[in-house]
CSV table of C-alpha atoms and ligand atoms in Angstrom, one decimal:
chain,number,residue,atom,x,y,z
A,1,UNK,CA,41.6,-81.3,10.7
A,2,UNK,CA,41.0,-84.5,12.5
A,3,UNK,CA,38.3,-84.8,15.2
A,4,UNK,CA,40.8,-84.9,18.0
A,5,UNK,CA,42.7,-82.0,16.4
A,6,UNK,CA,39.6,-79.8,16.7
A,7,UNK,CA,39.0,-80.6,20.4
A,8,UNK,CA,40.3,-78.4,23.2
A,9,UNK,CA,42.6,-80.0,25.7
A,10,UNK,CA,42.1,-77.1,28.1
A,11,UNK,CA,40.1,-73.8,28.2
A,12,UNK,CA,41.2,-70.9,26.0
A,13,UNK,CA,42.4,-67.7,27.6
A,14,UNK,CA,39.9,-65.0,28.5
A,15,UNK,CA,41.8,-62.8,26.0
A,16,UNK,CA,41.0,-65.2,23.1
A,17,UNK,CA,37.4,-65.8,24.2
A,18,UNK,CA,36.8,-62.1,24.5
A,19,UNK,CA,38.2,-61.2,21.1
A,20,UNK,CA,35.5,-61.2,18.5
A,21,UNK,CA,36.0,-61.5,14.7
A,22,UNK,CA,36.4,-58.2,12.9
A,23,UNK,CA,33.1,-57.0,11.5
A,24,UNK,CA,35.0,-54.8,9.0
A,25,UNK,CA,36.8,-57.8,7.5
A,26,UNK,CA,33.5,-59.8,7.8
A,27,UNK,CA,31.7,-57.2,5.7
A,28,UNK,CA,34.3,-57.6,3.0
A,29,UNK,CA,33.5,-61.4,3.0
A,30,UNK,CA,29.8,-61.0,2.6
A,31,UNK,CA,30.4,-58.6,-0.2
A,32,UNK,CA,31.6,-61.6,-2.2
A,33,UNK,CA,28.5,-63.6,-1.1
A,34,UNK,CA,26.0,-60.9,-2.4
A,35,UNK,CA,28.2,-59.7,-5.3
A,36,UNK,CA,28.0,-56.3,-3.6
A,37,UNK,CA,30.4,-53.3,-4.3
A,38,UNK,CA,32.8,-53.2,-1.4
A,39,UNK,CA,32.5,-49.8,0.4
A,40,UNK,CA,33.2,-51.6,3.6
A,41,UNK,CA,36.9,-52.2,4.4
A,42,UNK,CA,39.2,-49.1,4.5
A,43,UNK,CA,41.5,-50.0,1.7
A,44,UNK,CA,42.0,-48.5,-1.7
A,45,UNK,CA,41.0,-50.6,-4.8
A,46,UNK,CA,43.4,-48.6,-6.9
A,47,UNK,CA,47.1,-48.9,-7.5
A,48,UNK,CA,49.8,-47.8,-5.1
A,49,UNK,CA,52.1,-45.0,-6.5
A,50,UNK,CA,54.3,-46.4,-9.3
A,51,UNK,CA,57.4,-44.9,-7.7
A,52,UNK,CA,56.7,-46.9,-4.6
A,53,UNK,CA,56.2,-50.2,-6.4
A,54,UNK,CA,59.4,-49.7,-8.3
A,55,UNK,CA,61.3,-48.8,-5.1
A,56,UNK,CA,60.0,-51.9,-3.3
A,57,UNK,CA,61.1,-54.1,-6.3
A,58,UNK,CA,64.5,-52.4,-6.4
A,59,UNK,CA,64.9,-53.0,-2.6
A,60,UNK,CA,64.3,-56.7,-2.9
A,61,UNK,CA,66.6,-56.9,-5.9
A,62,UNK,CA,69.3,-55.0,-4.0
A,63,UNK,CA,68.9,-57.8,-1.4
A,64,UNK,CA,67.5,-55.8,1.5
A,65,UNK,CA,65.9,-59.1,2.5
A,66,UNK,CA,67.1,-59.8,6.0
A,67,UNK,CA,66.0,-58.5,9.4
A,68,UNK,CA,66.3,-54.7,9.6
A,69,UNK,CA,67.4,-52.8,12.7
A,70,UNK,CA,64.7,-53.6,15.3
A,71,UNK,CA,63.9,-50.0,15.9
A,72,UNK,CA,63.6,-49.3,12.1
A,73,UNK,CA,65.9,-48.3,9.3
A,74,UNK,CA,67.9,-45.4,10.6
A,75,UNK,CA,67.4,-43.3,7.4
A,76,UNK,CA,63.7,-43.8,7.6
A,77,UNK,CA,63.6,-42.7,11.3
A,78,UNK,CA,65.6,-39.6,10.3
A,79,UNK,CA,63.1,-38.8,7.5
A,80,UNK,CA,60.2,-39.2,9.9
A,81,UNK,CA,61.8,-36.8,12.4
A,82,UNK,CA,62.2,-34.3,9.5
A,83,UNK,CA,58.5,-34.7,8.7
A,84,UNK,CA,57.6,-34.2,12.3
A,85,UNK,CA,59.4,-31.0,12.4
A,86,UNK,CA,58.1,-29.7,9.1
A,87,UNK,CA,54.5,-30.8,9.5
A,88,UNK,CA,53.9,-31.1,13.2
A,89,UNK,CA,56.3,-28.5,14.6
A,90,UNK,CA,57.8,-31.1,16.9
A,91,UNK,CA,61.5,-31.8,17.3
A,92,UNK,CA,62.1,-35.5,17.9
A,93,UNK,CA,65.3,-37.6,18.1
A,94,UNK,CA,65.2,-40.4,15.5
A,95,UNK,CA,67.7,-42.3,17.6
A,96,UNK,CA,65.6,-42.5,20.8
A,97,UNK,CA,62.1,-41.4,20.0
A,98,UNK,CA,60.9,-43.1,16.8
A,99,UNK,CA,60.2,-46.8,16.3
A,100,UNK,CA,59.2,-48.4,13.0
A,101,UNK,CA,56.7,-51.2,13.5
A,102,UNK,CA,54.3,-53.4,11.5
A,103,UNK,CA,51.5,-50.9,10.8
A,104,UNK,CA,49.8,-48.4,13.1
A,105,UNK,CA,48.1,-51.6,14.3
A,106,UNK,CA,51.3,-52.9,15.9
A,107,UNK,CA,52.0,-49.3,17.1
A,108,UNK,CA,48.7,-49.2,19.0
A,109,UNK,CA,49.3,-52.6,20.5
A,110,UNK,CA,52.8,-51.8,21.8
A,111,UNK,CA,51.6,-48.5,23.1
A,112,UNK,CA,48.8,-50.2,25.1
A,113,UNK,CA,51.1,-53.0,26.2
A,114,UNK,CA,53.5,-50.4,27.5
A,115,UNK,CA,51.0,-48.3,29.4
A,116,UNK,CA,48.1,-50.5,30.4
A,117,UNK,CA,47.9,-53.1,33.2
A,118,UNK,CA,44.8,-55.3,33.7
A,119,UNK,CA,42.0,-53.2,35.3
A,120,UNK,CA,43.4,-49.8,34.0
A,121,UNK,CA,40.7,-47.6,32.5
A,122,UNK,CA,41.1,-46.1,29.0
A,123,UNK,CA,38.9,-43.4,27.6
A,124,UNK,CA,37.7,-44.0,24.1
A,125,UNK,CA,35.5,-41.6,22.1
A,126,UNK,CA,32.5,-43.3,20.4
A,127,UNK,CA,32.1,-44.0,17.5
A,128,UNK,CA,35.7,-45.3,17.4
A,129,UNK,CA,37.9,-47.4,15.2
A,130,UNK,CA,37.0,-51.0,15.7
A,131,UNK,CA,40.5,-52.3,16.7
A,132,UNK,CA,40.6,-50.2,19.9
A,133,UNK,CA,38.4,-52.6,21.9
A,134,UNK,CA,40.1,-55.9,21.0
A,135,UNK,CA,43.5,-54.3,21.5
A,136,UNK,CA,42.5,-53.1,24.9
A,137,UNK,CA,41.0,-56.5,25.8
A,138,UNK,CA,44.3,-58.1,25.0
A,139,UNK,CA,46.0,-56.1,27.8
A,140,UNK,CA,43.1,-56.4,30.2
A,141,UNK,CA,42.2,-52.6,30.0
A,142,UNK,CA,38.7,-51.4,30.7
A,143,UNK,CA,37.2,-49.1,28.1
A,144,UNK,CA,35.4,-46.0,29.3
A,145,UNK,CA,33.3,-44.6,26.5
A,146,UNK,CA,32.3,-41.0,25.8
A,147,UNK,CA,29.7,-40.9,23.0
A,148,UNK,CA,30.0,-38.0,20.6
A,149,UNK,CA,27.1,-36.5,18.8
A,150,UNK,CA,26.8,-35.7,15.1
A,151,UNK,CA,27.3,-33.5,13.1
A,152,UNK,CA,30.2,-31.9,15.0
A,153,UNK,CA,31.2,-34.7,17.4
A,154,UNK,CA,32.2,-32.0,19.8
A,155,UNK,CA,34.2,-32.4,23.0
A,156,UNK,CA,33.4,-30.3,26.1
A,157,UNK,CA,34.8,-30.0,29.6
A,158,UNK,CA,31.5,-31.0,31.1
A,159,UNK,CA,31.7,-34.4,29.2
A,160,UNK,CA,35.3,-35.0,30.2
A,161,UNK,CA,35.1,-34.1,33.9
A,162,UNK,CA,33.1,-37.1,35.2
A,163,UNK,CA,35.0,-39.7,33.2
A,164,UNK,CA,38.5,-38.3,34.2
A,165,UNK,CA,37.3,-38.3,37.8
A,166,UNK,CA,36.8,-42.1,37.5
A,167,UNK,CA,40.6,-42.5,37.3
A,168,UNK,CA,42.0,-43.1,33.8
A,169,UNK,CA,45.4,-44.4,32.8
A,170,UNK,CA,45.1,-43.3,29.2
A,171,UNK,CA,42.9,-41.7,26.5
A,172,UNK,CA,42.9,-42.8,22.9
A,173,UNK,CA,42.4,-40.0,20.4
A,174,UNK,CA,42.1,-40.5,16.6
A,175,UNK,CA,42.4,-37.4,14.5
A,176,UNK,CA,41.3,-37.3,11.7
A,177,UNK,CA,38.8,-39.9,12.9
A,178,UNK,CA,37.6,-43.2,11.6
A,179,UNK,CA,34.6,-43.6,11.2
A,180,UNK,CA,33.2,-40.1,11.7
A,181,UNK,CA,35.7,-37.9,9.8
A,182,UNK,CA,36.0,-35.6,12.8
A,183,UNK,CA,39.2,-33.5,12.7
A,184,UNK,CA,39.9,-32.5,16.3
A,185,UNK,CA,40.4,-28.7,16.8
A,186,UNK,CA,43.3,-27.2,18.6
A,187,UNK,CA,40.9,-26.1,21.4
A,188,UNK,CA,39.6,-29.7,21.8
A,189,UNK,CA,43.1,-31.1,22.0
A,190,UNK,CA,44.1,-28.5,24.4
A,191,UNK,CA,41.2,-29.3,26.6
A,192,UNK,CA,42.0,-33.0,26.7
A,193,UNK,CA,45.7,-32.1,27.3
A,194,UNK,CA,44.7,-30.0,30.2
A,195,UNK,CA,42.6,-32.9,31.7
A,196,UNK,CA,45.5,-35.3,31.0
A,197,UNK,CA,47.8,-33.0,32.9
A,198,UNK,CA,45.4,-32.4,35.8
A,199,UNK,CA,44.6,-36.1,36.3
A,200,UNK,CA,47.9,-37.6,35.2
A,201,UNK,CA,46.7,-39.5,32.2
A,202,UNK,CA,48.6,-40.6,29.0
A,203,UNK,CA,47.4,-39.8,25.5
A,204,UNK,CA,47.7,-42.3,22.7
A,205,UNK,CA,47.0,-40.4,19.4
A,206,UNK,CA,46.3,-42.3,16.3
A,207,UNK,CA,47.1,-39.9,13.5
A,208,UNK,CA,47.1,-42.3,10.5
A,209,UNK,CA,44.8,-40.0,8.4
A,210,UNK,CA,47.0,-36.9,9.0
A,211,UNK,CA,47.2,-36.0,5.4
A,212,UNK,CA,43.6,-36.8,4.4
A,213,UNK,CA,41.9,-33.6,5.4
A,214,UNK,CA,39.2,-31.5,3.7
A,215,UNK,CA,38.4,-28.9,6.4
A,216,UNK,CA,40.4,-27.7,9.4
A,217,UNK,CA,44.1,-28.6,10.1
A,218,UNK,CA,45.9,-31.6,11.6
A,219,UNK,CA,47.3,-30.9,15.0
A,220,UNK,CA,49.5,-33.5,16.6
A,221,UNK,CA,48.9,-33.9,20.4
A,222,UNK,CA,52.7,-34.1,20.7
A,223,UNK,CA,53.0,-30.5,19.7
A,224,UNK,CA,51.0,-29.2,22.6
A,225,UNK,CA,52.9,-27.8,25.6
A,226,UNK,CA,53.6,-30.4,28.3
A,227,UNK,CA,52.3,-33.3,26.2
A,228,UNK,CA,55.7,-34.6,25.2
A,229,UNK,CA,56.0,-36.5,28.5
A,230,UNK,CA,52.6,-38.2,28.2
A,231,UNK,CA,51.9,-38.8,24.5
A,232,UNK,CA,52.5,-41.7,22.2
A,233,UNK,CA,51.8,-40.8,18.6
A,234,UNK,CA,50.9,-43.7,16.3
A,235,UNK,CA,51.1,-43.2,12.6
A,236,UNK,CA,51.9,-45.1,9.4
A,237,UNK,CA,52.2,-45.4,5.7
A,238,UNK,CA,49.1,-47.4,4.9
A,239,UNK,CA,46.7,-44.6,4.3
A,240,UNK,CA,48.9,-41.7,3.1
A,241,UNK,CA,50.7,-43.8,0.5
A,242,UNK,CA,48.0,-46.3,-0.4
A,243,UNK,CA,50.0,-49.3,0.8
A,244,UNK,CA,47.8,-50.9,3.4
A,245,UNK,CA,49.4,-54.3,2.7
A,246,UNK,CA,52.9,-53.2,3.4
A,247,UNK,CA,52.3,-53.1,7.1
A,248,UNK,CA,54.5,-50.2,7.9
A,249,UNK,CA,53.8,-47.9,10.8
A,250,UNK,CA,55.6,-46.0,13.5
A,251,UNK,CA,55.4,-44.6,17.0
A,252,UNK,CA,56.8,-41.3,18.3
A,253,UNK,CA,57.2,-40.8,22.0
A,254,UNK,CA,59.8,-39.7,24.6
A,255,UNK,CA,62.9,-41.9,25.1
A,256,UNK,CA,61.5,-43.6,28.2
A,257,UNK,CA,58.2,-44.6,26.6
A,258,UNK,CA,60.0,-45.5,23.3
A,259,UNK,CA,62.6,-47.7,25.1
A,260,UNK,CA,59.7,-49.7,26.6
A,261,UNK,CA,57.8,-50.0,23.4
A,262,UNK,CA,60.9,-51.1,21.5
A,263,UNK,CA,61.5,-53.9,23.9
A,264,UNK,CA,58.0,-55.2,23.4
A,265,UNK,CA,58.1,-54.6,19.6
A,266,UNK,CA,61.3,-56.6,19.4
A,267,UNK,CA,59.8,-59.7,20.9
A,268,UNK,CA,56.6,-59.4,18.9
A,269,UNK,CA,57.7,-58.8,15.3
A,270,UNK,CA,61.5,-58.2,15.5
A,271,UNK,CA,61.2,-55.6,12.8
A,272,UNK,CA,58.9,-54.2,10.1
A,273,UNK,CA,59.6,-55.6,6.5
A,274,UNK,CA,63.1,-54.5,5.5
A,275,UNK,CA,62.7,-54.0,1.7
A,276,UNK,CA,59.5,-52.0,2.3
A,277,UNK,CA,61.3,-49.7,4.8
A,278,UNK,CA,63.8,-49.0,2.1
A,279,UNK,CA,60.9,-48.3,-0.3
A,280,UNK,CA,59.3,-46.0,2.2
A,281,UNK,CA,62.2,-43.7,2.0
A,282,UNK,CA,61.0,-42.9,-1.5
A,283,UNK,CA,57.5,-42.2,-0.1
A,284,UNK,CA,59.0,-39.8,2.4
A,285,UNK,CA,60.7,-37.9,-0.4
A,286,UNK,CA,57.3,-37.0,-2.1
A,287,UNK,CA,56.7,-33.3,-1.9
A,288,UNK,CA,53.7,-31.3,-0.6
A,289,UNK,CA,52.0,-31.6,-4.0
A,290,UNK,CA,51.5,-35.3,-3.3
A,291,UNK,CA,49.6,-34.7,-0.1
A,292,UNK,CA,47.6,-31.9,-1.8
A,293,UNK,CA,46.6,-34.2,-4.6
A,294,UNK,CA,45.8,-37.0,-2.3
A,295,UNK,CA,43.3,-34.8,-0.3
A,296,UNK,CA,41.8,-33.3,-3.5
A,297,UNK,CA,41.2,-36.8,-5.0
A,298,UNK,CA,39.6,-38.0,-1.8
A,299,UNK,CA,37.5,-34.9,-1.6
A,300,UNK,CA,36.1,-35.5,-5.1
A,301,UNK,CA,35.2,-39.1,-4.2
A,302,UNK,CA,33.7,-38.0,-0.8
A,303,UNK,CA,31.4,-35.4,-2.5
A,304,UNK,CA,30.2,-37.9,-5.1
A,305,UNK,CA,29.3,-40.6,-2.5
A,306,UNK,CA,27.9,-38.1,0.0
A,307,UNK,CA,25.4,-36.6,-2.5
A,308,UNK,CA,24.2,-40.1,-3.6
A,309,UNK,CA,23.7,-41.2,0.1
A,310,UNK,CA,21.8,-38.0,0.8
A,311,UNK,CA,19.6,-38.4,-2.4
A,312,UNK,CA,18.6,-41.9,-1.5
A,313,UNK,CA,17.2,-40.7,1.8
A,314,UNK,CA,20.0,-41.5,4.3
A,315,UNK,CA,21.4,-38.7,6.5
A,316,UNK,CA,25.2,-38.8,5.9
A,317,UNK,CA,27.5,-36.5,7.9
A,318,UNK,CA,30.0,-34.7,5.7
A,319,UNK,CA,33.5,-35.9,6.9
A,320,UNK,CA,36.2,-33.3,7.5
A,321,UNK,CA,38.9,-35.8,7.2
A,322,UNK,CA,39.8,-39.5,6.6
A,323,UNK,CA,38.0,-41.5,3.9
A,324,UNK,CA,34.7,-42.7,5.4
A,325,UNK,CA,31.2,-41.4,5.5
A,326,UNK,CA,29.0,-42.1,8.6
A,327,UNK,CA,25.3,-42.1,8.3
A,328,UNK,CA,22.4,-42.9,10.5
A,329,UNK,CA,20.7,-46.1,9.2
A,330,UNK,CA,17.4,-46.2,11.0
A,331,UNK,CA,15.5,-45.6,7.8
A,332,UNK,CA,16.9,-48.9,6.5
A,333,UNK,CA,16.4,-51.1,9.5
A,334,UNK,CA,16.1,-50.9,13.3
A,335,UNK,CA,19.6,-52.3,13.8
A,336,UNK,CA,22.8,-51.6,11.9
A,337,UNK,CA,23.5,-55.2,11.1
A,338,UNK,CA,20.2,-55.6,9.4
A,339,UNK,CA,20.6,-52.2,7.7
A,340,UNK,CA,24.0,-53.4,6.3
A,341,UNK,CA,22.5,-56.7,5.2
A,342,UNK,CA,19.6,-55.0,3.5
A,343,UNK,CA,21.9,-52.6,1.7
A,344,UNK,CA,24.1,-55.5,0.5
A,345,UNK,CA,21.2,-57.7,-0.7
A,346,UNK,CA,18.9,-55.0,-2.2
A,347,UNK,CA,21.3,-52.2,-3.3
A,348,UNK,CA,24.3,-54.4,-3.9
A,349,UNK,CA,26.6,-52.2,-1.7
A,350,UNK,CA,28.5,-53.3,1.3
A,351,UNK,CA,29.0,-50.9,4.2
A,352,UNK,CA,30.2,-51.6,7.8
A,353,UNK,CA,27.5,-51.9,10.4
A,354,UNK,CA,27.8,-49.1,13.0
A,355,UNK,CA,27.8,-51.4,16.1
A,356,UNK,CA,31.4,-52.4,15.5
A,357,UNK,CA,32.4,-48.7,16.2
A,358,UNK,CA,30.3,-48.6,19.3
A,359,UNK,CA,30.3,-49.8,22.9
A,360,UNK,CA,29.8,-53.6,22.6
A,361,UNK,CA,27.2,-53.4,25.4
A,362,UNK,CA,25.0,-50.9,23.6
A,363,UNK,CA,21.7,-52.5,22.8
A,364,UNK,CA,21.0,-51.0,19.5
A,365,UNK,CA,23.1,-49.0,17.1
A,366,UNK,CA,21.8,-47.3,14.0
A,367,UNK,CA,24.7,-46.3,11.9
A,368,UNK,CA,26.7,-47.4,8.8
A,369,UNK,CA,30.1,-46.5,7.6
A,370,UNK,CA,31.0,-46.2,3.9
A,371,UNK,CA,34.5,-46.1,2.6
A,372,UNK,CA,35.3,-43.9,-0.4
A,373,UNK,CA,38.9,-44.9,-0.9
A,374,UNK,CA,37.9,-46.4,-4.2
A,375,UNK,CA,38.4,-45.8,-7.9
A,376,UNK,CA,36.1,-43.1,-9.3
A,377,UNK,CA,34.5,-45.9,-11.4
A,378,UNK,CA,33.8,-48.0,-8.3
A,379,UNK,CA,32.1,-45.0,-6.7
A,380,UNK,CA,30.2,-44.2,-9.8
A,381,UNK,CA,28.9,-47.8,-10.0
A,382,UNK,CA,27.9,-47.5,-6.3
A,383,UNK,CA,26.1,-44.2,-7.0
A,384,UNK,CA,24.2,-45.8,-9.9
A,385,UNK,CA,23.1,-48.7,-7.7
A,386,UNK,CA,22.0,-46.2,-5.0
A,387,UNK,CA,20.0,-44.3,-7.6
A,388,UNK,CA,17.9,-47.3,-8.4
A,389,UNK,CA,17.5,-48.4,-4.7
A,390,UNK,CA,14.2,-47.7,-3.0
A,391,UNK,CA,14.3,-47.3,0.8
B,401,PLP,N1,44.0,-46.6,12.9
B,401,PLP,C1,42.9,-46.3,12.2
B,401,PLP,C2,42.1,-45.2,12.7
B,401,PLP,C3,42.5,-47.0,11.1
B,401,PLP,O1,41.4,-46.6,10.4
B,401,PLP,C4,43.3,-48.0,10.6
B,401,PLP,C5,43.0,-48.8,9.4
B,401,PLP,O2,41.9,-48.7,8.9
B,401,PLP,C6,44.5,-48.3,11.3
B,401,PLP,C7,44.8,-47.6,12.4
B,401,PLP,C8,45.4,-49.4,10.9
B,401,PLP,O3,46.5,-48.9,10.3
B,401,PLP,P1,47.7,-49.8,9.7
B,401,PLP,O4,47.4,-50.3,8.4
B,401,PLP,O5,48.9,-48.9,9.7
B,401,PLP,O6,47.9,-50.9,10.7
């Protein structure tokens, strides 16, 4: 770029200035620098299901290559509605209550754009998925944090009361959760639902790890009495079907909320990738055995990595769902960035520093997140490295 091309003619927006680089993606980059094994970013290093690859190729060959219906392929919305009834005990209308979008990431953004005005407060449970803050910054929302404590990351009425009293517009819930692996219990969801009802608050529930569960059960907020009017479910294909690069997600919400989200979605991305929506129909036809195998495979990987982290002297928390292990990192370094750097340089393993899952104003965070959505051979190589690493 020329010298003039890199100069600013005018100040950038607050939105741009307040959006930091993703530390998760950054960790992947320094993996390359130190030749470390990448247990940082939440993406599988193994193949997507063969049937899906074939279906995507066939869809392109069949010339499903132009814009799809903005709301999403009708047949795909119908299959999502069927899944919602079968697995979440919720009846939804595919015509008016489901929108296919570009990943859960777009789903979260259109949900926030639909509900949040500048200055509106949104409750986020810490540690939280990194994207929630930049997504909220984009719409001018103000995060209100509630910090959960390991190992159970419990929610209580005493914790909720003061923060709801401040006046919230929405609460973001992620179950099963990244990075903690917390699976919200029915009692906890009911408690939050009761507060949402009492204080007139919306719930945005990110359920992208719905099928990756080792203990407990997945309960969709939408299935709780009274929550249909105040819940937006965000979900997607990335994690369940190992296709994070396909950028396919969806939202489920009542017709009024959906109509608003659809208008925004239309002008942001028009539609999710057409051939991949056709291929996703094949994914939706996978039977229960697919989900059981997915969870069993991840459980094996979880157990392998968990033991190695424990043996090296860290204090990992056994996750009940999703595909991450959270551990305190104070034995490695005072601060999580230094702990992650030390692990990459000395043990040859990249993890994500805990501060990107925490209140940005927090002085010091001591936590690391390890992703085990990796081939057994990758995890075994990481375990070997951990076995020779001295704290
Ligand atoms: N929500 C959570 C909790 C995640 O962990 C991720 C990805 O890591 C996403 C959403 C993004 O999902 P998608 O690939 O569908 O945009």
